């Protein structure tokens, strides 16, 4: 069989991919994973903080909530690009770098202005031993649902796509955990929230080449 004939035979039954297929798949993955992540948080014994009605008036509460939420949204946009062959992430990475840089700058300024004897307390807070691990565990349902969605798409850079999928999950887990977390200091968030988000990101980079090959 000639090459041209083979190509024609393979293309004869080709069905066009629906527009925005990657976006829909990832949106459904988040819709499935986020409620399950909330269930995991409840199983860990973490409820929504009792004083939520009071802390919503504090700017740092919204910073703690919006940082992972914006990071998750930026990672989803980037992942939509990585899920399609031949599409570069381009400037989408700026959306990921922006929230991280803003938080780190805020943490650095806070530490610089704080008395030396209080700086360690601003970094450690009260829950440094459990924060990052809790975020990583809470992110597991979103990690699984996003990877399942991504496996049905066509990423050509599986390690990078896997890392981005892990970032989506980690940021989503951090946003959910923020409803329970008592910490409000920027240095704490810059270390332990970012650390918790980094765990599924690293896991995604390692698993991507194995689970996303096609």
mmCIF file of N, CA, C and O in Angstrom, residues 74 77-78 81 87-98:
data_model
loop_
_atom_site.group_PDB
_atom_site.id
_atom_site.type_symbol
_atom_site.label_atom_id
_atom_site.label_comp_id
_atom_site.label_asym_id
_atom_site.label_seq_id
_atom_site.Cartn_x
_atom_site.Cartn_y
_atom_site.Cartn_z
ATOM 1 N N UNK A 74 -5.034 30.331 36.417
ATOM 2 C CA UNK A 74 -3.936 30.523 35.466
ATOM 3 C C UNK A 74 -3.362 29.188 35.009
ATOM 4 O O UNK A 74 -3.008 29.017 33.833
ATOM 5 N N UNK A 77 -5.678 27.606 32.399
ATOM 6 C CA UNK A 77 -5.489 28.234 31.085
ATOM 7 C C UNK A 77 -4.233 27.685 30.414
ATOM 8 O O UNK A 77 -4.230 27.351 29.215
ATOM 9 N N UNK A 78 -3.159 27.573 31.187
ATOM 10 C CA UNK A 78 -1.910 27.040 30.639
ATOM 11 C C UNK A 78 -2.071 25.578 30.234
ATOM 12 O O UNK A 78 -1.582 25.154 29.181
ATOM 13 N N UNK A 81 -3.627 24.840 26.904
ATOM 14 C CA UNK A 81 -2.695 24.969 25.786
ATOM 15 C C UNK A 81 -1.791 23.741 25.683
ATOM 16 O O UNK A 81 -1.557 23.212 24.593
ATOM 17 N N UNK A 87 0.515 23.544 20.259
ATOM 18 C CA UNK A 87 0.140 24.826 20.852
ATOM 19 C C UNK A 87 1.110 25.144 21.983
ATOM 20 O O UNK A 87 1.297 24.334 22.893
ATOM 21 N N UNK A 88 1.737 26.306 21.921
ATOM 22 C CA UNK A 88 2.680 26.706 22.952
ATOM 23 C C UNK A 88 1.957 27.428 24.076
ATOM 24 O O UNK A 88 0.949 28.094 23.865
ATOM 25 N N UNK A 89 2.494 27.290 25.290
ATOM 26 C CA UNK A 89 1.894 27.959 26.440
ATOM 27 C C UNK A 89 2.019 29.467 26.319
ATOM 28 O O UNK A 89 1.135 30.211 26.733
ATOM 29 N N UNK A 90 3.126 29.922 25.736
ATOM 30 C CA UNK A 90 3.305 31.347 25.501
ATOM 31 C C UNK A 90 3.240 32.177 26.766
ATOM 32 O O UNK A 90 3.799 31.828 27.802
ATOM 33 N N UNK A 91 2.486 33.265 26.698
ATOM 34 C CA UNK A 91 2.403 34.197 27.824
ATOM 35 C C UNK A 91 1.546 33.675 28.968
ATOM 36 O O UNK A 91 1.426 34.339 29.997
ATOM 37 N N UNK A 92 0.947 32.495 28.804
ATOM 38 C CA UNK A 92 0.128 31.947 29.885
ATOM 39 C C UNK A 92 0.946 31.726 31.152
ATOM 40 O O UNK A 92 0.410 31.757 32.261
ATOM 41 N N UNK A 93 2.256 31.506 30.984
ATOM 42 C CA UNK A 93 3.105 31.309 32.164
ATOM 43 C C UNK A 93 3.146 32.545 33.049
ATOM 44 O O UNK A 93 3.385 32.444 34.250
ATOM 45 N N UNK A 94 2.913 33.710 32.467
ATOM 46 C CA UNK A 94 2.922 34.948 33.257
ATOM 47 C C UNK A 94 1.818 34.901 34.313
ATOM 48 O O UNK A 94 1.983 35.386 35.439
ATOM 49 N N UNK A 95 0.688 34.316 33.944
ATOM 50 C CA UNK A 95 -0.413 34.202 34.892
ATOM 51 C C UNK A 95 -0.072 33.336 36.082
ATOM 52 O O UNK A 95 -0.626 33.523 37.171
ATOM 53 N N UNK A 96 0.819 32.366 35.890
ATOM 54 C CA UNK A 96 1.266 31.524 36.995
ATOM 55 C C UNK A 96 2.330 32.230 37.814
ATOM 56 O O UNK A 96 2.297 32.225 39.049
ATOM 57 N N UNK A 97 3.276 32.858 37.140
ATOM 58 C CA UNK A 97 4.367 33.520 37.847
ATOM 59 C C UNK A 97 3.894 34.740 38.624
ATOM 60 O O UNK A 97 4.415 35.034 39.720
ATOM 61 N N UNK A 98 2.897 35.447 38.100
ATOM 62 C CA UNK A 98 2.444 36.684 38.728
ATOM 63 C C UNK A 98 1.999 36.521 40.177
ATOM 64 O O UNK A 98 2.503 37.227 41.065
#
